[in-house]
mmCIF file of C-alpha atoms and ligand atoms in Angstrom:
data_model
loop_
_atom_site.group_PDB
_atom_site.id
_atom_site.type_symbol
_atom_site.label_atom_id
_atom_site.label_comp_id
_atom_site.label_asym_id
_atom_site.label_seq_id
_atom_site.Cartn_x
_atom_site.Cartn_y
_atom_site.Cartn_z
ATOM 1 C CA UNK T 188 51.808 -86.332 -100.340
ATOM 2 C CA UNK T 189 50.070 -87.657 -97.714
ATOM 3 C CA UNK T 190 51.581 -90.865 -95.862
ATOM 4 C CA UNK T 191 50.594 -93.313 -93.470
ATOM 5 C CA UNK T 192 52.913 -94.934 -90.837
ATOM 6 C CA UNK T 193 50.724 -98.545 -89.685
ATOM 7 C CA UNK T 194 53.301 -100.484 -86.601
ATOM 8 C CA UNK T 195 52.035 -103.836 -85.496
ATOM 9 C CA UNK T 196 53.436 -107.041 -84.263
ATOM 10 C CA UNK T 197 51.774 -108.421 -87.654
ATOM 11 C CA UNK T 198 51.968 -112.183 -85.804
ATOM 12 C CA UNK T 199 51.301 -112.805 -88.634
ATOM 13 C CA UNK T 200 49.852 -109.906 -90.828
ATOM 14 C CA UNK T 201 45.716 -111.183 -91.481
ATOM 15 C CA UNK T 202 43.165 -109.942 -93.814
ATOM 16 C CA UNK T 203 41.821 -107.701 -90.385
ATOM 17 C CA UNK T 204 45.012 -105.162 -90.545
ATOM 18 C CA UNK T 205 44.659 -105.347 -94.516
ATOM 19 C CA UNK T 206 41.314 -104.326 -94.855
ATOM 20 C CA UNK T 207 41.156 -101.916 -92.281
ATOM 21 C CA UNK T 208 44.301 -100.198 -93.932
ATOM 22 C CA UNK T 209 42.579 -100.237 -96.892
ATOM 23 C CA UNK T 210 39.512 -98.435 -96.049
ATOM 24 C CA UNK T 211 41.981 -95.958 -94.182
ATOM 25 C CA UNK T 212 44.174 -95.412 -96.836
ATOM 26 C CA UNK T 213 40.965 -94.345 -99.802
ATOM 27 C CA UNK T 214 39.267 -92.352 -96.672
ATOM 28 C CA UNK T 215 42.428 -90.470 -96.100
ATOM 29 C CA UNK T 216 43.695 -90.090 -99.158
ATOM 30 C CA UNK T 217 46.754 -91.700 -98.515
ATOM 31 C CA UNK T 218 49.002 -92.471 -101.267
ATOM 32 C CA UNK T 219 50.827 -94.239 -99.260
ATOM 33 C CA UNK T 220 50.992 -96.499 -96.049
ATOM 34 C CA UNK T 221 54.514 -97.840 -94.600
ATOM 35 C CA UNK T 222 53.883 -101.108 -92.786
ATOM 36 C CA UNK T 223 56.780 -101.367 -89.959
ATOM 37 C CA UNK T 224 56.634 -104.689 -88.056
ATOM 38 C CA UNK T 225 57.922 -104.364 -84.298
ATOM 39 C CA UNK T 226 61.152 -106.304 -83.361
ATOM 40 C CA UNK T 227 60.307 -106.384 -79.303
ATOM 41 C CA UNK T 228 57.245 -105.348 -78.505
ATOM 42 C CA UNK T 229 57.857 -103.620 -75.207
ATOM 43 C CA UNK T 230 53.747 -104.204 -74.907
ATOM 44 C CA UNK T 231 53.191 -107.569 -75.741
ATOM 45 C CA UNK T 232 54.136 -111.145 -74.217
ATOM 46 C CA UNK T 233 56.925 -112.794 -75.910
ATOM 47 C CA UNK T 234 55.306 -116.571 -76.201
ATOM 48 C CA UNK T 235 54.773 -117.766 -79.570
ATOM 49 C CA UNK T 236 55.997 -114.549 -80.864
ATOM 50 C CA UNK T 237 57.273 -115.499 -84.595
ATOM 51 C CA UNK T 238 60.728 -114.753 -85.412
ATOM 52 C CA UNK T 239 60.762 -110.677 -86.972
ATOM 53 C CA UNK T 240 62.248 -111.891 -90.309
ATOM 54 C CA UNK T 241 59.378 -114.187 -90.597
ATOM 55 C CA UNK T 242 56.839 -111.495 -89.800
ATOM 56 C CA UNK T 243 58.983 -108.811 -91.818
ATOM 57 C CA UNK T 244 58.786 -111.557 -94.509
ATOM 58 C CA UNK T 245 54.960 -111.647 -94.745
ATOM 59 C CA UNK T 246 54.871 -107.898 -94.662
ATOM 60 C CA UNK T 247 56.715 -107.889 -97.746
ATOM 61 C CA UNK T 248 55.156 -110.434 -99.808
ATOM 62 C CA UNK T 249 52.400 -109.235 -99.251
ATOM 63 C CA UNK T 250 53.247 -105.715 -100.411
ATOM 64 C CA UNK T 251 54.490 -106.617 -103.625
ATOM 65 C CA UNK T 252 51.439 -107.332 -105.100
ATOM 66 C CA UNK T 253 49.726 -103.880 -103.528
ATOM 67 C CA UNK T 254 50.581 -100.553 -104.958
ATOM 68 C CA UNK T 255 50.843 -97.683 -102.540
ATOM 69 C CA UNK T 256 52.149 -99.764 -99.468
ATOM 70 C CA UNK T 257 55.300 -100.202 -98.443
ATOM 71 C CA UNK T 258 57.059 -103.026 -95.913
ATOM 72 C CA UNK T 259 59.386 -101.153 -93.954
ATOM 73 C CA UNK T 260 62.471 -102.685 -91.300
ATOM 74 C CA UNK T 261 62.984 -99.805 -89.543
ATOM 75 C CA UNK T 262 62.471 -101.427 -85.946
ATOM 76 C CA UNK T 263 64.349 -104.257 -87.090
ATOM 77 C CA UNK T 264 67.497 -102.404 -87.794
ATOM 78 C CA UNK T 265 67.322 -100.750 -83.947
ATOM 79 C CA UNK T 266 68.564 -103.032 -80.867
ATOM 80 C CA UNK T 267 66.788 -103.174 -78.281
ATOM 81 C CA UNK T 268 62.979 -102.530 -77.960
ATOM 82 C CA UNK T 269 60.990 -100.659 -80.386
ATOM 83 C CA UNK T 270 59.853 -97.470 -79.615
ATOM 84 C CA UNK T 271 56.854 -95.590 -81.494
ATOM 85 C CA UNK T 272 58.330 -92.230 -80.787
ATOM 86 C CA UNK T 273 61.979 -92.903 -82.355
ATOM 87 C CA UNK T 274 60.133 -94.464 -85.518
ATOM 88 C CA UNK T 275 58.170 -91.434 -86.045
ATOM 89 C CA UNK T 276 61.826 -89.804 -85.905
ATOM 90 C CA UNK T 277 63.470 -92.212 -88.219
ATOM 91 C CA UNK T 278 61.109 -91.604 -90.663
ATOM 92 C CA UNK T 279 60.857 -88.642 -90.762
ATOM 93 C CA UNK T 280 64.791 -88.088 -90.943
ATOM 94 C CA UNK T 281 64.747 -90.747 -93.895
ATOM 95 C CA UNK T 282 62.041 -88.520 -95.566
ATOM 96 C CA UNK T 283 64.279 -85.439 -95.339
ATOM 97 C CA UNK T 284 67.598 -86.681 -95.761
ATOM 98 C CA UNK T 285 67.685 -90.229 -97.005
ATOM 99 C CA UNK T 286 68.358 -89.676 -101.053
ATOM 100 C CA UNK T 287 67.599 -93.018 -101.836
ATOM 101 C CA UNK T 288 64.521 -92.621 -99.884
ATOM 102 C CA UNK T 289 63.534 -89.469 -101.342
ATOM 103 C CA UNK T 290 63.848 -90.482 -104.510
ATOM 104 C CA UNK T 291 61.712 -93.382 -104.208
ATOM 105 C CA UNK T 292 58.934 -91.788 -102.086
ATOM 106 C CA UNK T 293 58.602 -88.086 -102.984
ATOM 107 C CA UNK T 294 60.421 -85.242 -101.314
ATOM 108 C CA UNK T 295 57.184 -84.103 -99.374
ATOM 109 C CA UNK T 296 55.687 -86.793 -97.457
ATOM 110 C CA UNK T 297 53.098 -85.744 -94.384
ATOM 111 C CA UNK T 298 53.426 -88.648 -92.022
ATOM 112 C CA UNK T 299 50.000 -89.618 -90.089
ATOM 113 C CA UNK T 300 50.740 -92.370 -87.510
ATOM 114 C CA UNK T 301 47.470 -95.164 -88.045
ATOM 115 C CA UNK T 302 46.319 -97.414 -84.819
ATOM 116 C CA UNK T 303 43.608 -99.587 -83.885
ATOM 117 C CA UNK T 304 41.385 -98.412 -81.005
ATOM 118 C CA UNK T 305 42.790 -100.679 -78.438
ATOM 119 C CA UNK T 306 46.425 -99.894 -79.179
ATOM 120 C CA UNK T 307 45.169 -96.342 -78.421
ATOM 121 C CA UNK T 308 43.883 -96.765 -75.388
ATOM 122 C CA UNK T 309 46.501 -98.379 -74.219
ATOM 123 C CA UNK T 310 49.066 -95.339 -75.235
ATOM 124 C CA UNK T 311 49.549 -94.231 -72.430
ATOM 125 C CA UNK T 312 51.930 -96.912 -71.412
ATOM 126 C CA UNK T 313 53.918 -95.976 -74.467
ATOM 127 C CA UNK T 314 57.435 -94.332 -73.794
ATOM 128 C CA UNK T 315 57.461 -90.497 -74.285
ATOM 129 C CA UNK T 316 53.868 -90.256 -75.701
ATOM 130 C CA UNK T 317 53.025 -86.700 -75.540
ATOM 131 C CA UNK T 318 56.053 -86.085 -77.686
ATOM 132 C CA UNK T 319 54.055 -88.177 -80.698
ATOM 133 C CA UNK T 320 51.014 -86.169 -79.967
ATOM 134 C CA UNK T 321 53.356 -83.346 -80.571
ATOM 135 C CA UNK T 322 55.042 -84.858 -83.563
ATOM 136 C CA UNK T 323 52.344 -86.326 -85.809
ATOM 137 C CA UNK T 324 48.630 -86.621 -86.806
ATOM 138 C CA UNK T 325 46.787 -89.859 -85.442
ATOM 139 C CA UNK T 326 44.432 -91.197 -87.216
ATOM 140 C CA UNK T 327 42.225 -93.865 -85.061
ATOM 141 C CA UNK T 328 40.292 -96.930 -86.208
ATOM 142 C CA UNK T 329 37.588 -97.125 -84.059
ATOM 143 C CA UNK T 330 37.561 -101.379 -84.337
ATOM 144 C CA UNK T 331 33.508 -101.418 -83.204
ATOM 145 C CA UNK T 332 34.536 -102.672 -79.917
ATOM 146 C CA UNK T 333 34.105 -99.862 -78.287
ATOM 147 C CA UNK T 334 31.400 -97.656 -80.139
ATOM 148 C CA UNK T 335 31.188 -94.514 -80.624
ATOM 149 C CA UNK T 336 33.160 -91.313 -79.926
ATOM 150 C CA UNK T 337 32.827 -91.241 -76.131
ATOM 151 C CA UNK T 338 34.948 -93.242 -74.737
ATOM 152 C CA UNK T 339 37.752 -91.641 -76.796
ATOM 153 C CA UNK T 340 36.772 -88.067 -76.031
ATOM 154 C CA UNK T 341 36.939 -88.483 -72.318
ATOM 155 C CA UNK T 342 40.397 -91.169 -72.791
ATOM 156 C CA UNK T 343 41.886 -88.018 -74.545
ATOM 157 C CA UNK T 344 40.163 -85.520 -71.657
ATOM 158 C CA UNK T 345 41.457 -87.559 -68.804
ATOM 159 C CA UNK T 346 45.126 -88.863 -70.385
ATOM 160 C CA UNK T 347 46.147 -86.966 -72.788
ATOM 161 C CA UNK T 348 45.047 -82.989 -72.640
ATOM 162 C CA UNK T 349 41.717 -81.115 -71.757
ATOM 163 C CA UNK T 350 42.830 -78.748 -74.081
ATOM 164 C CA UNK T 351 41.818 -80.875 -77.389
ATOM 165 C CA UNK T 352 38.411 -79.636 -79.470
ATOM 166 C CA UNK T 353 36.412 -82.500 -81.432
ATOM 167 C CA UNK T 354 35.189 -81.179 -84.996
ATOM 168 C CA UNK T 355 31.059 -80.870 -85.264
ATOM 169 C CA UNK T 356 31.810 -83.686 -87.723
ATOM 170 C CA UNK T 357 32.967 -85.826 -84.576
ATOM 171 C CA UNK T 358 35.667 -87.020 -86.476
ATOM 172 C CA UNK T 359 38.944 -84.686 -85.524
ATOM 173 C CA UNK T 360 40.320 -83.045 -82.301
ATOM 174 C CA UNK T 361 42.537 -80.521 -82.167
ATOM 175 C CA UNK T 362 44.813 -78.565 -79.937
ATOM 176 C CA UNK T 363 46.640 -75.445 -80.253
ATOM 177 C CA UNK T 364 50.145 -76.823 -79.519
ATOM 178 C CA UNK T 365 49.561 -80.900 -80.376
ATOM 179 C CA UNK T 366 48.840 -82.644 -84.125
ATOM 180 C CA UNK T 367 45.127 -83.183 -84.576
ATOM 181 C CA UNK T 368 43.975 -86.984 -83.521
ATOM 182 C CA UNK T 369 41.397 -87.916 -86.230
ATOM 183 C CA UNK T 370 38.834 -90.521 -85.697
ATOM 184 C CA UNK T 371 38.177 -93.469 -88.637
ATOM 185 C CA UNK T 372 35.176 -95.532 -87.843
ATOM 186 C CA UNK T 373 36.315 -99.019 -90.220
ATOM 187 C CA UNK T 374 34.362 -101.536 -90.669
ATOM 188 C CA UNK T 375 34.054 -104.423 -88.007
ATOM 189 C CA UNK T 376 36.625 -107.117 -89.070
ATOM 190 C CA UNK T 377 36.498 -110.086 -86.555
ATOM 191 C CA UNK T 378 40.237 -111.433 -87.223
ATOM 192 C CA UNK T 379 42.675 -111.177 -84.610
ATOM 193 C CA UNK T 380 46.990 -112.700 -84.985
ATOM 194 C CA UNK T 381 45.612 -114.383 -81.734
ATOM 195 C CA UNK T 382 42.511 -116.036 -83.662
ATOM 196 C CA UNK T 383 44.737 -116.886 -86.373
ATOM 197 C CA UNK T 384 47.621 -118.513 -83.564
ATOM 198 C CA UNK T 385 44.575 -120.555 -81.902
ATOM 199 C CA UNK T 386 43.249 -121.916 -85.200
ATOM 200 C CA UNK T 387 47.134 -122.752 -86.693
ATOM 201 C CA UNK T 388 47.697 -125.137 -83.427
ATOM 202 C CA UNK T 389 44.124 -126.580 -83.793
ATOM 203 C CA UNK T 390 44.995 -127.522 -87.285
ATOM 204 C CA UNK T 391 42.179 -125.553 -88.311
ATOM 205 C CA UNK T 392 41.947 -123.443 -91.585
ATOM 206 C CA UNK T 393 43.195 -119.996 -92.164
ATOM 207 C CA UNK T 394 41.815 -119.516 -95.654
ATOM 208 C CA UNK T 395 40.278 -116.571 -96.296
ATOM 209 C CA UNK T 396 41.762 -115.135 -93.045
ATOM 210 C CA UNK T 397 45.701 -113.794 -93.801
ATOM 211 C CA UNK T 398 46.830 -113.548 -97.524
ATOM 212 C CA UNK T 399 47.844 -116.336 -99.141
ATOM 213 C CA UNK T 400 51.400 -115.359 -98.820
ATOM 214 C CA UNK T 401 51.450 -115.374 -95.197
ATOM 215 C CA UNK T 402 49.989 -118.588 -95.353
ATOM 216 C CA UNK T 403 52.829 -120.515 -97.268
ATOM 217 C CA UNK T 404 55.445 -119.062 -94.619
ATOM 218 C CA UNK T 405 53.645 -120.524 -91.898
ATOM 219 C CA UNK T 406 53.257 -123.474 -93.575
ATOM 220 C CA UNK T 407 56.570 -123.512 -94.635
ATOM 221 C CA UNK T 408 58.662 -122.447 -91.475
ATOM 222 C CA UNK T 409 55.810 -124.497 -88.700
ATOM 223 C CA UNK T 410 55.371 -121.225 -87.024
ATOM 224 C CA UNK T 411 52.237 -121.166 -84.191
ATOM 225 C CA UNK T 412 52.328 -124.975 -83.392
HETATM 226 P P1 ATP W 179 47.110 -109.886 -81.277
HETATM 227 O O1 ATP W 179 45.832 -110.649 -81.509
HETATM 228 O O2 ATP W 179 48.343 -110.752 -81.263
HETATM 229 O O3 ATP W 179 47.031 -108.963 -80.072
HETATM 230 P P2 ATP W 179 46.420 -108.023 -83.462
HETATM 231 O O4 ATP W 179 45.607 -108.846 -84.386
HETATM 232 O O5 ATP W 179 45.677 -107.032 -82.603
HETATM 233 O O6 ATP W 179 47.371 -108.948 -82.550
HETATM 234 P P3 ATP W 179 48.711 -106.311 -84.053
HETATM 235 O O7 ATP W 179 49.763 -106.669 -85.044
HETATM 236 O O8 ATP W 179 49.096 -106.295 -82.639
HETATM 237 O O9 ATP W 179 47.492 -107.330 -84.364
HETATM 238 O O10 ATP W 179 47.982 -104.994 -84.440
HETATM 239 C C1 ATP W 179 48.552 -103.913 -85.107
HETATM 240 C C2 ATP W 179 47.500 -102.843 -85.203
HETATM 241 O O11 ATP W 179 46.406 -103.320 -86.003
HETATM 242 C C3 ATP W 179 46.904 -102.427 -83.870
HETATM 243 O O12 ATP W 179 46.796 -101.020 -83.874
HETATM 244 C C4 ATP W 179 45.533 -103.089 -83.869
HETATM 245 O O13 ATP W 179 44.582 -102.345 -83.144
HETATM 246 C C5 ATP W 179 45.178 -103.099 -85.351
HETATM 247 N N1 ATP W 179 44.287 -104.208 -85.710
HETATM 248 C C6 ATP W 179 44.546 -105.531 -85.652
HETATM 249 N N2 ATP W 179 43.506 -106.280 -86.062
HETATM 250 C C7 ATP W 179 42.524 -105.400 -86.406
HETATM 251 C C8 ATP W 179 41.163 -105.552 -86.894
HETATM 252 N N3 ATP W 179 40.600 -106.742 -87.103
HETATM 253 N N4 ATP W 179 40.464 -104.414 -87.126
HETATM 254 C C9 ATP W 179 41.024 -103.187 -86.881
HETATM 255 N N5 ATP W 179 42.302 -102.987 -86.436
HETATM 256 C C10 ATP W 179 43.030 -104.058 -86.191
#
């Protein structure tokens, strides 16, 4: 079974990540995507940063009503900042020895770890990253930003390996030793947390732009003013 592993800030989760995810998931053939919300970003400025229950909170409310995705607090439970590469781990240690896990999800679940293009690009920040190219399939979503398949060909040539192939397709690169990054051009979804953020403290409306969920707990707990 095939399984996607989506980490954001999600502050807050909008309609951008959940459409995107969408179109990844039936592309894919996921059955499954496990949304993980980060506790402390080690990437990302702290100001008006909404507290992780609250952002765990909209995860999960909003999952409810989805089948085939899942709110997960792994990077909640862990002190300390939240690191891609021990996720990947955690997960796949619940997948292979957590019963209650198991029984939920399916004994065989193939993890693919799914990230926007500019979380990508910026990977090479990340702590330990050639061990995820080592551990699991990527699967990128090329936001329209930055077109095409160049730029990420010669990103992955200069940072990561020269030793990575891209598919005739020009959707997959592989390497002998690392997991295959795939390439998922989504559709161009002009919703950022930051747009949402700006337009909460201008009073403005957010209809139509997070799920209606997410919308009641900002209401409800004044977050972004
Ligand atoms: P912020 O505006 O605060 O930087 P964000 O909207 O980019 O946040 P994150 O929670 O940081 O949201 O993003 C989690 C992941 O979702 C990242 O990999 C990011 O690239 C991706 N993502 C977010 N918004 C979109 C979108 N509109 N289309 C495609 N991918 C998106």
């Amino acid at each position: 079974m095939n399984a996607g592993l989506f980490g954001g800030t999600f502050n807050p989760l909008h309609n951008g990540h959940i459409d995107v995810i969408k179109y990844v998931k039936q592309a894919f053939h996921l059955q499954k995507i496990f949304l993980f919300p980060s506790a402390t970003p080690p990437h990302k400025s702290m100001t008006e940063l909404a507290p992780a229950r609250d952002r765990l909170d909209m995860v999960k409310g909003w999952v409810t009503e989805q089948d085939g995705f899942y709110a997960s607090d792994i990077e909640l439970k862990r002190k300390g900042p939240s690191f891609t590469i021990d996720t990947i781990k955690a997960f796949k240690k619940s997948a292979f020895e957590n019963e209650i896990f198991k029984k939920k999800h399916g004994l065989q679940l193939n993890f693919s770890l799914l990230m926007g293009s500019d979380a990508f690009f910026d990977i090479t920040t990340w702590k330990k990253q050639e061990l995820i190219f080592r551990a699991i399939p990527i699967i990128v979503m090329l936001r329209g930003d930055r077109t095409g398949i160049e730029p990420i060909a010669s990103f992955i040539d200069e940072h990561i390996s020269k030793g990575y192939k891209l598919n005739k397709g020009l959707t997959k690169f592989t390497h002998k030793q690392m997991q295959p990054i795939c390439i998922c051009n989504v559709p161009k979804i002009d919703i950022s947390s930051t747009m949402i953020r700006a337009r909460v403290k201008e009073n403005l409306s957010i209809k139509g732009l997070v799920p209606a969920n997410v919308e009641n707990i900002i209401k409800e707990k004044d977050l972004y003013k």
